[in-house]
C-alpha positions as a printed NumPy array, in Angstrom:
array([[ 47.3  , 149.751,  33.002],
       [ 50.486, 147.767,  33.494],
       [ 51.453, 145.156,  30.956],
       [ 52.273, 141.624,  32.003],
       [ 55.908, 140.619,  32.247],
       [ 56.94 , 138.42 ,  29.346],
       [ 58.107, 134.842,  30.118],
       [ 61.568, 135.636,  28.727],
       [ 61.949, 138.545,  31.154],
       [ 60.794, 136.349,  34.025],
       [ 63.504, 133.838,  33.123],
       [ 66.191, 136.517,  33.14 ],
       [ 64.959, 137.858,  36.482],
       [ 65.047, 134.354,  37.97 ],
       [ 68.588, 133.606,  36.772],
       [ 69.833, 137.032,  37.858],
       [ 68.366, 136.571,  41.352],
       [ 69.893, 133.093,  41.525],
       [ 73.326, 134.462,  40.533],
       [ 73.127, 137.264,  43.127],
       [ 72.089, 134.761,  45.806],
       [ 74.984, 132.436,  44.871],
       [ 77.61 , 135.2  ,  44.969],
       [ 76.24 , 136.597,  48.236],
       [ 76.273, 133.135,  49.83 ],
       [ 79.914, 132.599,  48.887],
       [ 80.904, 135.963,  50.353],
       [ 78.964, 135.433,  53.597],
       [ 80.218, 131.847,  54.089],
       [ 83.789, 132.516,  52.885],
       [ 85.286, 131.754,  56.329],
       [ 84.041, 128.119,  56.308],
       [ 84.106, 127.243,  52.602],
       [ 87.857, 126.667,  52.223],
       [ 87.996, 122.915,  53.109],
       [ 84.918, 122.208,  50.98 ],
       [ 86.278, 124.063,  47.953],
       [ 89.645, 122.318,  48.428],
       [ 87.893, 118.935,  48.506],
       [ 85.912, 119.765,  45.353],
       [ 89.091, 120.863,  43.551],
       [ 90.87 , 117.635,  44.542],
       [ 87.914, 115.566,  43.368],
       [ 87.828, 117.433,  40.063],
       [ 91.563, 117.031,  39.453],
       [ 91.608, 113.324,  40.312],
       [ 88.414, 112.37 ,  38.461],
       [ 90.199, 111.386,  35.188],
       [ 92.463, 108.999,  37.097],
       [ 89.506, 107.385,  38.868],
       [ 87.717, 107.052,  35.524],
       [ 90.739, 105.206,  34.103],
       [ 90.59 , 102.71 ,  36.946],
       [ 86.877, 102.296,  36.264],
       [ 87.696, 101.27 ,  32.695],
       [ 89.618,  98.35 ,  34.215],
       [ 86.284,  96.913,  35.466],
       [ 86.775,  98.453,  38.89 ],
       [ 83.938,  99.884,  40.986],
       [ 83.845, 103.636,  41.527],
       [ 84.229, 103.364,  45.303],
       [ 87.228, 101.049,  44.992],
       [ 88.742, 103.276,  42.304],
       [ 88.282, 106.313,  44.558],
       [ 89.95 , 104.586,  47.518],
       [ 92.841, 103.44 ,  45.316],
       [ 93.401, 106.924,  43.833],
       [ 93.371, 108.646,  47.232],
       [ 95.67 , 105.947,  48.649],
       [ 98.185, 106.451,  45.829],
       [ 98.085, 110.23 ,  46.269],
       [ 98.603, 109.853,  50.028],
       [101.509, 107.433,  49.589],
       [103.227, 109.827,  47.18 ],
       [102.446, 113.173,  48.805],
       [102.874, 112.476,  52.527],
       [106.539, 111.298,  52.357],
       [107.349, 114.097,  49.895],
       [105.824, 116.761,  52.175],
       [107.555, 115.348,  55.275],
       [110.915, 115.281,  53.493],
       [110.397, 118.828,  52.216],
       [109.439, 120.103,  55.681],
       [112.504, 118.416,  57.198],
       [114.861, 119.992,  54.641],
       [113.278, 123.41 ,  55.068],
       [113.564, 123.136,  58.862],
       [117.272, 122.303,  58.576],
       [117.853, 125.215,  56.219],
       [116.008, 127.61 ,  58.524],
       [118.153, 126.515,  61.46 ],
       [121.318, 127.077,  59.445],
       [120.038, 130.445,  58.244],
       [119.239, 131.654,  61.788],
       [122.69 , 130.641,  63.001],
       [124.289, 132.464,  60.056],
       [122.379, 135.757,  60.552],
       [125.245, 137.42 ,  62.535],
       [127.646, 136.562,  59.709],
       [125.204, 138.037,  57.194],
       [124.91 , 141.265,  59.195],
       [128.683, 141.601,  59.381],
       [129.023, 140.862,  55.658],
       [126.349, 143.423,  54.769],
       [127.954, 146.022,  57.02 ],
       [131.295, 145.461,  55.29 ],
       [129.774, 145.717,  51.825],
       [127.853, 148.863,  52.743],
       [130.987, 150.66 ,  53.945],
       [131.785, 152.141,  50.485],
       [128.185, 153.348,  50.123],
       [128.277, 154.927,  53.59 ],
       [131.608, 156.59 ,  52.816],
       [130.197, 157.944,  49.549],
       [127.178, 159.362,  51.356],
       [129.425, 160.962,  53.95 ],
       [131.521, 162.594,  51.234],
       [128.449, 164.025,  49.517],
       [126.716, 165.043,  52.748],
       [129.396, 166.424,  55.087],
       [127.13 , 166.696,  58.137],
       [126.224, 163.017,  57.995],
       [128.234, 160.747,  60.273],
       [128.812, 157.035,  59.809],
       [127.501, 156.328,  63.301],
       [124.145, 157.938,  62.459],
       [123.863, 155.938,  59.24 ],
       [124.7  , 152.68 ,  61.054],
       [122.193, 153.47 ,  63.805],
       [119.542, 154.258,  61.199],
       [120.144, 151.019,  59.244],
       [120.36 , 148.853,  62.369],
       [117.206, 150.454,  63.78 ],
       [115.242, 149.802,  60.599],
       [116.502, 146.233,  60.32 ],
       [115.669, 145.624,  63.979],
       [112.172, 147.093,  63.599],
       [111.612, 145.03 ,  60.452],
       [112.629, 141.827,  62.207],
       [110.392, 142.665,  65.185],
       [107.441, 143.348,  62.893],
       [108.048, 140.123,  60.951],
       [108.291, 138.139,  64.196],
       [105.098, 139.613,  65.636],
       [103.152, 138.954,  62.425],
       [104.47 , 135.392,  62.245],
       [103.613, 134.819,  65.898],
       [100.081, 136.088,  65.384],
       [ 99.609, 133.87 ,  62.346],
       [100.831, 130.794,  64.206],
       [ 98.927, 131.413,  67.445],
       [ 95.759, 132.724,  65.833],
       [ 92.778, 130.571,  66.689],
       [ 91.284, 131.293,  63.274],
       [ 94.438, 130.035,  61.536],
       [ 94.503, 126.896,  63.688],
       [ 90.817, 126.322,  62.948],
       [ 91.482, 126.585,  59.208],
       [ 94.407, 124.148,  59.39 ],
       [ 92.421, 121.604,  61.434],
       [ 89.395, 121.919,  59.163],
       [ 91.573, 121.456,  56.083],
       [ 93.17 , 118.315,  57.519],
       [ 89.909, 116.779,  58.736],
       [ 87.185, 117.943,  56.361],
       [ 88.995, 118.204,  53.017],
       [ 89.822, 114.455,  52.697],
       [ 86.208, 113.528,  53.476],
       [ 84.813, 116.007,  50.947],
       [ 87.382, 114.886,  48.373],
       [ 86.391, 111.235,  48.839],
       [ 82.671, 111.826,  48.363],
       [ 83.148, 114.254,  45.488],
       [ 85.49 , 111.855,  43.692],
       [ 83.197, 108.883,  44.281],
       [ 79.986, 110.675,  43.267],
       [ 81.391, 113.013,  40.612],
       [ 79.677, 111.347,  37.638],
       [ 76.305, 111.097,  39.391],
       [ 76.64 , 114.716,  40.537],
       [ 77.226, 115.841,  36.933],
       [ 74.236, 113.798,  35.759],
       [ 71.937, 115.377,  38.352],
       [ 73.058, 118.874,  37.391],
       [ 72.588, 117.994,  33.709],
       [ 69.025, 116.813,  34.398],
       [ 68.15 , 120.204,  35.929],
       [ 69.22 , 122.249,  32.904],
       [ 66.401, 124.098,  31.09 ],
       [ 65.52 , 122.012,  28.022],
       [ 65.307, 124.959,  25.632],
       [ 68.949, 125.931,  26.283],
       [ 70.375, 122.584,  27.334],
       [ 72.493, 122.031,  24.215],
       [ 74.078, 125.493,  24.348],
       [ 74.754, 125.216,  28.098],
       [ 76.416, 121.823,  27.616],
       [ 78.646, 123.209,  24.857],
       [ 79.765, 126.117,  27.046],
       [ 80.258, 123.805,  30.032],
       [ 82.529, 121.559,  27.948],
       [ 84.535, 124.601,  26.853],
       [ 84.859, 125.746,  30.479],
       [ 85.903, 122.254,  31.585],
       [ 88.542, 122.068,  28.851],
       [ 90.018, 125.436,  29.808],
       [ 90.033, 124.754,  33.553],
       [ 91.445, 121.244,  33.281],
       [ 94.126, 122.257,  30.772],
       [ 95.183, 125.315,  32.74 ],
       [ 95.076, 123.949,  36.3  ],
       [ 96.596, 120.529,  35.629],
       [ 99.178, 122.   ,  33.26 ],
       [100.032, 124.893,  35.566],
       [100.382, 122.569,  38.56 ],
       [102.87 , 120.494,  36.584],
       [104.788, 123.65 ,  35.616],
       [104.883, 124.814,  39.258],
       [106.178, 121.454,  40.512],
       [108.85 , 121.112,  37.814],
       [109.946, 124.744,  38.014],
       [110.029, 124.715,  41.821],
       [112.083, 121.515,  41.798],
       [114.527, 123.03 ,  39.306],
       [114.958, 126.239,  41.303],
       [115.291, 124.366,  44.602],
       [117.901, 121.931,  43.284],
       [119.788, 124.629,  41.344],
       [119.974, 127.082,  44.252],
       [120.965, 124.295,  46.651],
       [123.775, 123.156,  44.327],
       [125.002, 126.756,  44.104],
       [125.232, 126.706,  47.905],
       [122.635, 129.377,  48.652],
       [121.294, 129.267,  52.186],
       [117.544, 128.67 ,  52.133],
       [117.941, 127.669,  48.482],
       [115.454, 124.825,  48.889],
       [112.851, 127.083,  50.512],
       [113.333, 129.987,  48.08 ],
       [113.178, 127.679,  45.058],
       [110.085, 125.917,  46.357],
       [108.264, 129.201,  47.021],
       [109.27 , 130.566,  43.602],
       [107.83 , 127.466,  41.965],
       [104.609, 127.405,  44.005],
       [103.659, 131.014,  43.235],
       [104.588, 130.642,  39.571],
       [100.891, 130.062,  38.879],
       [100.737, 133.871,  39.051],
       [102.432, 134.878,  35.77 ],
       [105.918, 136.354,  36.311],
       [105.338, 136.932,  40.056],
       [106.922, 133.664,  41.216],
       [110.137, 134.188,  39.299],
       [110.418, 137.865,  40.294],
       [109.832, 137.207,  44.003],
       [112.179, 134.205,  44.   ],
       [114.884, 136.109,  42.119],
       [114.78 , 139.153,  44.421],
       [114.813, 136.982,  47.558],
       [117.626, 134.776,  46.278],
       [119.721, 137.792,  45.25 ],
       [119.258, 139.443,  48.656],
       [120.443, 136.29 ,  50.439],
       [123.289, 135.766,  47.95 ],
       [124.485, 139.345,  48.354],
       [124.598, 138.906,  52.149],
       [126.057, 135.382,  52.084],
       [128.739, 135.362,  49.402],
       [131.908, 137.441,  49.271],
       [132.594, 136.556,  45.636],
       [130.615, 137.532,  42.536],
       [130.872, 134.025,  41.021],
       [128.147, 132.363,  43.156],
       [125.963, 135.46 ,  42.772],
       [126.297, 135.102,  39.003],
       [125.416, 131.407,  39.359],
       [122.202, 132.346,  41.199],
       [121.349, 134.683,  38.317],
       [122.1  , 131.846,  35.899],
       [119.72 , 129.465,  37.703],
       [116.809, 131.869,  37.282],
       [117.782, 132.708,  33.703],
       [117.798, 129.023,  32.737],
       [114.547, 128.471,  34.665],
       [112.817, 131.275,  32.771],
       [114.115, 129.905,  29.458],
       [112.795, 126.422,  30.252],
       [109.44 , 127.748,  31.437],
       [108.866, 130.045,  28.465],
       [110.08 , 127.704,  25.716],
       [109.289, 124.189,  26.943],
       [107.244, 123.808,  30.153],
       [104.388, 126.265,  29.614],
       [103.943, 125.658,  25.838],
       [103.989, 121.86 ,  26.258],
       [102.029, 121.469,  29.527],
       [ 99.648, 124.444,  29.425],
       [ 99.63 , 125.541,  25.788],
       [ 98.058, 128.577,  24.193],
       [ 94.659, 126.979,  23.615],
       [ 93.323, 127.584,  27.131],
       [ 92.321, 131.141,  26.252],
       [ 93.391, 132.714,  29.552],
       [ 95.583, 135.76 ,  29.031],
       [ 98.269, 136.267,  31.724],
       [ 96.93 , 139.764,  32.528],
       [ 93.418, 138.349,  32.996],
       [ 94.79 , 135.601,  35.275],
       [ 96.749, 138.125,  37.368],
       [ 93.697, 140.359,  37.728],
       [ 91.478, 137.42 ,  38.705],
       [ 93.959, 136.193,  41.329],
       [ 94.432, 139.688,  42.761],
       [ 90.688, 140.362,  42.905],
       [ 89.961, 136.931,  44.378],
       [ 92.657, 137.309,  47.01 ],
       [ 91.43 , 140.769,  48.047],
       [ 87.765, 139.755,  48.226],
       [ 87.938, 136.218,  49.631],
       [ 91.525, 135.606,  50.769],
       [ 92.986, 132.152,  50.089],
       [ 89.55 , 130.895,  49.077],
       [ 89.487, 133.587,  46.396],
       [ 92.855, 132.45 ,  45.086],
       [ 91.53 , 128.898,  44.726],
       [ 88.418, 129.853,  42.754],
       [ 89.944, 132.785,  40.836],
       [ 91.125, 130.828,  37.779],
       [ 87.922, 128.742,  37.39 ],
       [ 85.865, 131.919,  37.737],
       [ 88.057, 133.675,  35.159],
       [ 87.609, 130.716,  32.792],
       [ 83.817, 130.801,  33.218],
       [ 83.673, 134.563,  32.612],
       [ 85.956, 134.242,  29.58 ],
       [ 83.835, 131.522,  27.954],
       [ 80.583, 133.366,  28.673],
       [ 82.001, 136.615,  27.287],
       [ 83.068, 134.893,  24.054],
       [ 79.612, 133.306,  23.811],
       [ 77.915, 136.67 ,  24.399],
       [ 80.137, 138.374,  21.807],
       [ 79.282, 135.631,  19.296],
       [ 75.557, 136.17 ,  19.927],
       [ 75.984, 139.936,  19.69 ],
       [ 77.704, 139.713,  16.281],
       [ 74.811, 137.615,  14.976],
       [ 72.195, 140.031,  16.279],
       [ 70.542, 142.91 ,  14.452],
       [ 72.043, 145.317,  16.982],
       [ 75.513, 144.601,  15.519],
       [ 74.592, 144.042,  11.856],
       [ 72.342, 147.072,  11.526]])
């Protein structure tokens, strides 16, 4: 005779099924969720600013319109100016490619001569043909991949959907954020409502501190790298610095990628070691500022997200869900971190740990 399932077990089965359904839905709908997730993220980030306008006796709809208008006025000219500068630098870089090839060939002459001395049967012509063939194949591969990305219907669909759907979702999420939170709060199980609210506040604190702080670090660090590399005279300095700053939300990766790219261009562009040393100095100063001032002041150590955990979350999210996974990786990592600390706290209070 089978025994009846206890109510507590039924609750766990229900929540487990709900979690599996939620994760499965995200994975199945991952190709269309990007503009909606982007709109939700924008609404979440801008909610404190809209709430400040509300404190000035302003309606939520008017506050939402004003916040989005201010963001548009600031961001659109900045993006257009950045795109224009990057386009100019790309044009200059393409025109200077023959000079770079000649400069690299000249600098590689001692290495080729050394190889020829150590390997008598190796001729300089074969080495040059090998290097030129690999460079040519690399450029062809890069061009074909870039062409596919640009002409891909899926990529164009994503861009159009981001431009059209994201602002609409952001508007409604920002306008209805408080009512949305209230409705979710009203659906919480009463027996665990207090504990869920405490964990939700902890998750919100971690996410808001990390994302808003890290965005500020990325903008400031990218601006520093872009201006510093441009003043040094590095071709594509603006683009390299901007990219290094943008991907600095992945710990250490942004600086490493930016440094390697900048050094490769500097080695091909400059004939003197002084500007190459200046490029090294820009990244050294940038790392000093990030480690000692920007990250401690803007992000802090209280967010509870270890750099290794962040890197793993971003890598796993990117592999599983692409760009969508990158967007939700840090919030998901924050949720898992808070829940793990809560579970560990419960475990240490249980008889399983004490006995």
